[in-house]
């Protein structure tokens, strides 16, 4: 710790310098208040100054300037003590007040107390700074969690995770991958909605969406968008999933199985279409409005298939059927031509799982 000793008396100055140097301090000396001020920019932490010195600046004035322009502490020495002088020195900002002559131990203890106080102050300051930093970090994490929770009401946790992990370039992180796409529609909802109140129609539709969203998410899928009285879900993006096709069919089977628990008086059914293939996945849209989605021929075919599904059907494309045939009974349907596709395509219809025990567990 750097200490500056200020005293016009050379013997007193040398005595103080020797005692403090032996105590382990890095000591410099000057013989006047004016000289002391020129040395202050050197970063002394403690200034030990005589009170009465010839020239323009006495010890009180040195103390005032030290406290005004630096963070150093001051210990004042004087051979002519009186109460008013001591009070004046303390009011000027002195940490301690020593009466000459004093023993080496007295000087050393006074400076040690000052040094200890400074160390404690620095530790407290570090702790305060750390607490403030931790508080800022906690507040930022809380803010980010609130944002994630809020976004989670409008999109899926997987998409929120994708966007927050790539905040700077999520719009350009498109890639090609093989996924399974599901389209599902609540069959009979339009005539049902025409017969009931808007509140009842919305409440019923939301019950079906709760069932569908739960089945999709429990089987590793992501609800991509709601489409009127239906929805589109993706399995295998944005998080990779090697069993995306099987999970998609299990999700549809679960929803179809549990359908009878929902509003039997509404007499509504579900029609599913599931297709597997390579798509382009990424955030699509404009600067001010974007969403994570998948595009490509497999998506287009799944949308066409959904229009062909009868109430209660789970239609699957050829690749989906191939991937799940060991787990589900698939009825092969006559090949059909779909808009936008030249060749006829033979779809499959999911009859049920080959393992009834696993069906109950799902």
PDB file of C-alpha atoms in Angstrom, residues 47 59-68 71-76 85-97:
ATOM      1  CA  UNK A  47      -1.187  10.473   3.423  1.00  0.00           C
ATOM      2  CA  UNK A  59      -1.907  20.001   7.261  1.00  0.00           C
ATOM      3  CA  UNK A  60      -5.619  20.832   7.341  1.00  0.00           C
ATOM      4  CA  UNK A  61      -5.457  22.375   3.871  1.00  0.00           C
ATOM      5  CA  UNK A  62      -3.508  19.362   2.588  1.00  0.00           C
ATOM      6  CA  UNK A  63      -6.195  17.121   4.079  1.00  0.00           C
ATOM      7  CA  UNK A  64      -8.965  19.058   2.374  1.00  0.00           C
ATOM      8  CA  UNK A  65      -7.231  18.860  -1.010  1.00  0.00           C
ATOM      9  CA  UNK A  66      -6.454  15.146  -0.604  1.00  0.00           C
ATOM     10  CA  UNK A  67     -10.076  14.385   0.222  1.00  0.00           C
ATOM     11  CA  UNK A  68     -11.341  16.591  -2.594  1.00  0.00           C
ATOM     12  CA  UNK A  71      -9.738   8.617  -2.525  1.00  0.00           C
ATOM     13  CA  UNK A  72      -6.806   8.553  -0.073  1.00  0.00           C
ATOM     14  CA  UNK A  73      -7.121   8.675   3.710  1.00  0.00           C
ATOM     15  CA  UNK A  74      -5.206  11.163   5.875  1.00  0.00           C
ATOM     16  CA  UNK A  75      -3.477  10.818   9.243  1.00  0.00           C
ATOM     17  CA  UNK A  76      -2.467  14.171  10.806  1.00  0.00           C
ATOM     18  CA  UNK A  85      -7.327  21.861  16.079  1.00  0.00           C
ATOM     19  CA  UNK A  86      -8.276  18.204  16.406  1.00  0.00           C
ATOM     20  CA  UNK A  87     -11.915  18.974  15.644  1.00  0.00           C
ATOM     21  CA  UNK A  88     -10.877  21.078  12.649  1.00  0.00           C
ATOM     22  CA  UNK A  89      -8.688  18.250  11.339  1.00  0.00           C
ATOM     23  CA  UNK A  90     -11.440  15.643  11.651  1.00  0.00           C
ATOM     24  CA  UNK A  91     -13.973  17.944   9.993  1.00  0.00           C
ATOM     25  CA  UNK A  92     -11.509  18.421   7.134  1.00  0.00           C
ATOM     26  CA  UNK A  93     -11.617  14.664   6.581  1.00  0.00           C
ATOM     27  CA  UNK A  94      -8.675  13.277   8.573  1.00  0.00           C
ATOM     28  CA  UNK A  95      -8.994   9.620   9.570  1.00  0.00           C
ATOM     29  CA  UNK A  96      -6.735   9.886  12.644  1.00  0.00           C
ATOM     30  CA  UNK A  97      -4.867  12.461  14.708  1.00  0.00           C
TER      31      UNK A  97
END
